[in-house]
DNA sequence: ATGCCTAATGCAATTAGA
């Protein structure tokens, strides 16, 4: 089973790219972030025509997450991250698909620092940790996939020094991510490719794609029950070079049957 | 410290992304 995460950066403006990628690679499950669309504008019928059932949590202009499944509708288990009833940003949705619990997340960017946006990022991270702990306690196959907006280590940026004043590379951000891994989660791409420099995002400006000046910020974390089934992990980086494309590339894992 | 590029809103210029 192939499970992917893809920050689409506007599902309408990049829908042609999404459809082409789905058709060419046929992932079984897809976590989407940054829909930038309200619930009523979600292209359910078009995705159904492409062979995918979906659940989604939209929002006007910003954020928005969805889970697509090639094998019927995902069975929704949660919408919104627990821990703050006043949080109105659409950044988390969760579903059971083919015996795997899939959490799709879009962690806050956090810039500029310091400030309320960075505070929100760290608070959201703390809530994610609390929820992740509960998922671990269930002792089931879980993947937490999405745009974490964290550069975990120096290896995950072409030029780490240029990010030291960025929210994605703050000690607090890196520590929060490392704490998740320390809980028992496996960073799939890093686990299978311990020494490779792999990017999932390239800024639109400064010719960062042409110069391959990217970041690894989209991650798939596997629970201890799921991790032994990890077979492959990678990035469909050619998608980043297509016309009218997102600034992220689809990132995926292949897991064996239970 | 700021702009570069891109998307959404909505029709100009602002907000946000990372």
Short mmCIF file of C-alpha atoms (C1' of nucleotides) in Angstrom, two decimals:
data_model
loop_
_atom_site.label_atom_id
_atom_site.label_comp_id
_atom_site.label_asym_id
_atom_site.label_seq_id
_atom_site.Cartn_x
_atom_site.Cartn_y
_atom_site.Cartn_z
CA UNK A 1 0.00 0.00 0.00
CA UNK A 2 1.33 3.37 -1.04
CA UNK A 3 0.54 6.32 1.26
CA UNK A 4 1.48 9.83 0.14
CA UNK A 5 1.40 13.33 1.54
CA UNK A 6 1.24 16.38 -0.70
CA UNK A 7 0.94 20.06 0.14
CA UNK A 8 -1.01 21.08 -2.97
CA UNK A 9 -0.89 24.85 -2.24
CA UNK A 10 -4.38 25.52 -3.58
CA UNK A 11 -6.38 22.52 -4.80
CA UNK A 12 -8.08 24.52 -7.55
CA UNK A 13 -5.06 26.28 -8.98
CA UNK A 14 -3.05 23.04 -9.05
CA UNK A 15 -5.82 20.51 -9.69
CA UNK A 16 -4.54 19.50 -13.14
CA UNK A 17 -1.18 18.58 -11.61
CA UNK A 18 -2.90 16.62 -8.84
CA UNK A 19 -4.97 14.60 -11.33
CA UNK A 20 -1.97 13.86 -13.55
CA UNK A 21 0.09 12.73 -10.56
CA UNK A 22 -2.74 10.52 -9.24
CA UNK A 23 -3.15 8.90 -12.63
CA UNK A 24 0.58 8.33 -13.16
CA UNK A 25 1.47 7.02 -9.71
CA UNK A 26 -1.81 5.56 -8.40
CA UNK A 27 -1.20 6.07 -4.67
CA UNK A 28 -3.65 4.18 -2.44
CA UNK A 29 -3.97 6.94 0.16
CA UNK A 30 -3.19 10.65 -0.19
CA UNK A 31 -3.00 13.29 2.54
CA UNK A 32 -3.47 16.77 1.10
CA UNK A 33 -2.67 20.09 2.78
CA UNK A 34 -3.31 23.73 1.93
CA UNK A 35 -6.53 23.19 0.01
CA UNK A 36 -7.20 26.93 0.32
CA UNK A 37 -10.86 26.27 -0.38
CA UNK A 38 -14.13 26.10 1.51
CA UNK A 39 -15.85 22.75 2.05
CA UNK A 40 -18.47 23.42 -0.63
CA UNK A 41 -15.76 24.03 -3.24
CA UNK A 42 -13.99 20.70 -2.72
CA UNK A 43 -13.82 18.82 -6.08
CA UNK A 44 -15.41 15.61 -4.77
CA UNK A 45 -16.97 14.50 -8.07
CA UNK A 46 -13.84 15.09 -10.11
CA UNK A 47 -11.77 13.05 -7.64
CA UNK A 48 -14.40 10.32 -7.65
CA UNK A 49 -14.11 10.19 -11.43
CA UNK A 50 -10.36 9.74 -10.97
CA UNK A 51 -11.06 6.80 -8.68
CA UNK A 52 -10.71 8.37 -5.24
CA UNK A 53 -13.06 8.69 -2.30
CA UNK A 54 -12.33 11.59 0.04
CA UNK A 55 -12.94 13.33 3.31
CA UNK A 56 -11.94 16.96 3.79
CA UNK A 57 -11.84 19.88 6.18
CA UNK A 58 -11.76 23.13 4.27
CA UNK A 59 -11.37 26.80 5.11
CA UNK A 60 -11.67 30.01 3.14
CA UNK A 61 -8.38 31.21 1.61
CA UNK A 62 -5.99 29.34 3.91
CA UNK A 63 -5.14 25.90 5.29
CA UNK A 64 -7.50 22.99 4.60
CA UNK A 65 -6.70 19.26 4.69
CA UNK A 66 -8.08 16.14 3.01
CA UNK A 67 -7.56 12.38 2.85
CA UNK A 68 -8.09 10.55 -0.44
CA UNK A 69 -8.49 6.80 -0.78
CA UNK A 70 -8.50 4.63 -3.88
CA UNK A 71 -10.34 1.86 -2.05
CA UNK A 72 -13.64 3.53 -1.18
CA UNK A 73 -14.34 6.25 1.35
CA UNK A 74 -11.87 6.82 4.17
CA UNK A 75 -13.58 6.14 7.52
CA UNK A 76 -13.26 9.45 9.33
CA UNK A 77 -12.18 9.15 12.97
CA UNK A 78 -11.49 12.80 13.79
CA UNK A 79 -11.66 16.30 12.34
CA UNK A 80 -9.54 18.95 14.00
CA UNK A 81 -6.74 18.42 16.49
CA UNK A 82 -7.99 18.02 20.08
CA UNK A 83 -6.84 20.31 22.88
CA UNK A 84 -8.17 23.74 21.90
CA UNK A 85 -11.82 24.28 21.07
CA UNK A 86 -11.09 27.87 20.01
CA UNK A 87 -8.69 26.81 17.25
CA UNK A 88 -10.59 27.55 14.04
CA UNK A 89 -7.79 26.72 11.56
CA UNK A 90 -8.36 23.60 9.44
CA UNK A 91 -5.13 21.69 9.97
CA UNK A 92 -5.96 18.12 10.99
CA UNK A 93 -8.15 15.28 9.77
CA UNK A 94 -7.90 11.58 10.52
CA UNK A 95 -9.32 8.41 9.01
CA UNK A 96 -9.03 4.65 9.02
CA UNK A 97 -8.10 3.31 5.59
CA UNK A 98 -7.35 -0.33 4.79
CA UNK A 99 -6.48 -1.14 8.39
CA UNK A 100 -4.20 1.87 8.90
CA UNK A 101 -5.11 4.95 10.91
CA UNK A 102 -4.04 7.96 8.84
CA UNK A 103 -3.56 11.37 10.44
CA UNK A 104 -3.22 14.20 7.91
CA UNK A 105 -1.72 17.36 9.36
CA UNK A 106 -0.66 20.84 8.33
CA UNK A 107 1.48 22.26 11.09
CA UNK A 108 1.58 26.07 11.41
CA UNK A 109 4.47 27.78 9.67
CA UNK A 110 5.26 30.01 12.64
CA UNK A 111 6.94 32.98 10.97
CA UNK A 112 7.80 35.62 11.88
CA UNK A 113 9.73 34.92 15.07
CA UNK A 114 9.26 35.82 17.77
CA UNK A 115 5.52 36.49 17.85
CA UNK A 116 2.02 35.08 18.17
CA UNK A 117 2.37 32.91 15.06
CA UNK A 118 5.41 31.15 16.48
CA UNK A 119 3.61 30.74 19.83
CA UNK A 120 0.70 29.17 17.96
CA UNK A 121 3.07 26.79 16.18
CA UNK A 122 4.58 25.55 19.44
CA UNK A 123 1.16 25.27 21.10
CA UNK A 124 -0.14 23.28 18.11
CA UNK A 125 2.94 21.06 18.30
CA UNK A 126 2.27 20.38 21.99
CA UNK A 127 -1.31 19.38 21.18
CA UNK A 128 -0.03 17.10 18.41
CA UNK A 129 2.36 15.46 20.86
CA UNK A 130 -0.46 14.81 23.31
CA UNK A 131 -2.64 13.29 20.59
CA UNK A 132 0.28 11.28 19.19
CA UNK A 133 0.83 9.82 22.66
CA UNK A 134 -2.78 8.64 22.73
CA UNK A 135 -2.43 7.07 19.30
CA UNK A 136 0.69 5.21 20.44
CA UNK A 137 -1.17 3.89 23.47
CA UNK A 138 -3.72 2.28 21.12
CA UNK A 139 -0.95 0.03 19.79
CA UNK A 140 -2.25 0.05 16.21
CA UNK A 141 -0.80 0.84 12.76
CA UNK A 142 -0.76 4.65 12.45
CA UNK A 143 0.90 7.09 10.08
CA UNK A 144 1.02 10.81 10.87
CA UNK A 145 1.62 12.38 7.48
CA UNK A 146 1.80 15.96 6.40
CA UNK A 147 3.57 19.28 6.13
CA UNK A 148 5.27 19.60 9.52
CA UNK A 149 6.95 22.91 8.65
CA UNK A 150 10.08 21.67 10.42
CA UNK A 151 13.56 21.14 8.98
CA UNK A 152 14.64 18.31 11.31
CA UNK A 153 18.44 18.52 10.86
CA UNK A 154 21.20 20.27 8.89
CA UNK A 155 21.03 17.49 6.31
CA UNK A 156 17.47 18.54 5.44
CA UNK A 157 18.38 21.87 3.82
CA UNK A 158 20.90 22.68 1.08
CA UNK A 159 22.10 25.71 3.00
CA UNK A 160 21.10 25.33 6.67
CA UNK A 161 22.75 28.61 7.67
CA UNK A 162 20.26 30.60 5.63
CA UNK A 163 17.39 29.21 7.75
CA UNK A 164 18.71 29.87 11.26
CA UNK A 165 16.38 32.84 11.76
CA UNK A 166 13.38 31.00 10.32
CA UNK A 167 10.59 29.40 12.36
CA UNK A 168 11.12 26.10 10.49
CA UNK A 169 14.62 25.76 11.86
CA UNK A 170 14.33 27.10 15.41
CA UNK A 171 15.70 24.94 18.24
CA UNK A 172 12.16 24.76 19.68
CA UNK A 173 10.76 23.52 16.35
CA UNK A 174 13.47 20.92 15.89
CA UNK A 175 13.16 19.79 19.51
CA UNK A 176 9.39 19.37 19.18
CA UNK A 177 9.88 17.18 16.11
CA UNK A 178 12.67 15.20 17.80
CA UNK A 179 10.38 14.67 20.80
CA UNK A 180 7.76 13.11 18.53
CA UNK A 181 10.36 10.70 17.16
CA UNK A 182 11.52 10.01 20.72
CA UNK A 183 7.95 9.01 21.61
CA UNK A 184 8.47 6.03 19.31
CA UNK A 185 7.52 7.33 15.86
CA UNK A 186 9.68 6.47 12.85
CA UNK A 187 10.63 9.21 10.37
CA UNK A 188 10.09 6.99 7.31
CA UNK A 189 12.29 8.75 4.76
CA UNK A 190 15.18 9.30 7.13
CA UNK A 191 14.91 5.72 8.45
CA UNK A 192 15.20 4.18 4.97
CA UNK A 193 17.67 6.80 3.65
CA UNK A 194 19.84 7.70 6.67
CA UNK A 195 22.48 9.68 4.77
CA UNK A 196 20.69 11.01 1.68
CA UNK A 197 19.86 14.66 1.17
CA UNK A 198 16.18 14.54 0.22
CA UNK A 199 13.98 17.57 -0.32
CA UNK A 200 10.19 17.89 -0.44
CA UNK A 201 9.84 21.65 -0.90
CA UNK A 202 11.47 24.32 -3.05
CA UNK A 203 10.59 28.00 -2.69
CA UNK A 204 9.03 29.61 -5.78
CA UNK A 205 11.50 32.49 -5.61
CA UNK A 206 15.26 32.82 -5.71
CA UNK A 207 15.33 30.08 -8.39
CA UNK A 208 15.38 27.54 -5.60
CA UNK A 209 14.02 24.71 -7.80
CA UNK A 210 16.52 25.33 -10.59
CA UNK A 211 19.34 25.40 -8.02
CA UNK A 212 17.87 22.43 -6.08
CA UNK A 213 17.90 24.59 -2.96
CA UNK A 214 15.16 22.73 -1.11
CA UNK A 215 13.98 21.62 2.29
CA UNK A 216 12.71 18.37 3.74
CA UNK A 217 9.63 19.46 5.69
CA UNK A 218 6.94 16.96 4.62
CA UNK A 219 7.16 13.87 6.79
CA UNK A 220 5.46 10.50 7.32
CA UNK A 221 5.81 9.22 10.88
CA UNK A 222 4.98 5.55 11.46
CA UNK A 223 3.84 4.03 14.75
CA UNK A 224 5.88 1.09 16.14
CA UNK A 225 3.26 -1.37 14.89
CA UNK A 226 3.46 -0.01 11.34
CA UNK A 227 7.19 0.71 11.08
CA UNK A 228 8.28 -2.94 10.52
CA UNK A 229 6.06 -2.97 7.41
CA UNK A 230 7.95 -0.04 5.80
CA UNK A 231 9.33 -1.13 2.41
CA UNK A 232 10.11 2.04 0.48
CA UNK A 233 9.97 5.80 0.89
CA UNK A 234 10.56 8.60 -1.58
CA UNK A 235 9.65 11.90 -3.19
CA UNK A 236 8.05 12.32 -6.62
CA UNK A 237 10.28 15.32 -7.20
CA UNK A 238 9.65 15.57 -10.95
CA UNK A 239 6.16 16.85 -10.12
CA UNK A 240 7.76 20.03 -8.73
CA UNK A 241 9.06 20.74 -12.25
CA UNK A 242 5.65 20.56 -13.95
CA UNK A 243 3.76 23.64 -15.16
CA UNK A 244 1.45 25.35 -12.65
CA UNK A 245 2.71 23.18 -9.80
CA UNK A 246 2.81 23.43 -6.02
CA UNK A 247 6.01 24.49 -4.26
CA UNK A 248 5.98 21.06 -2.54
CA UNK A 249 6.44 17.63 -4.14
CA UNK A 250 4.43 14.50 -3.24
CA UNK A 251 6.20 12.41 -0.58
CA UNK A 252 5.29 8.78 -0.02
CA UNK A 253 5.86 5.44 1.67
CA UNK A 254 5.17 1.90 0.53
CA UNK A 255 4.14 -0.53 3.26
CA UNK A 256 3.66 -4.27 3.06
CA UNK A 257 0.40 -6.03 3.90
CA UNK A 258 -0.22 -6.79 7.54
"C1'" DA B 1 15.86 44.40 7.07
"C1'" DT B 2 13.54 43.55 2.58
"C1'" DG B 3 12.37 41.74 -2.02
"C1'" DC B 4 12.25 37.91 -4.96
"C1'" DC B 5 7.48 34.25 -6.53
"C1'" DT B 6 2.77 32.46 -6.09
"C1'" DA B 7 -2.18 31.99 -4.44
"C1'" DA B 8 -6.65 33.91 -2.63
"C1'" DT B 9 -9.62 37.60 -2.65
"C1'" DG B 10 -11.76 40.22 -5.92
"C1'" DC B 11 -10.40 43.77 -9.30
"C1'" DA B 12 -5.96 46.95 -6.30
"C1'" DA B 13 -3.38 45.83 -3.12
"C1'" DT B 14 -3.05 43.12 0.94
"C1'" DT B 15 -2.18 38.82 3.54
"C1'" DA B 16 0.19 34.58 3.83
"C1'" DG B 17 3.25 31.21 2.64
"C1'" DA B 18 8.28 29.09 4.27
#
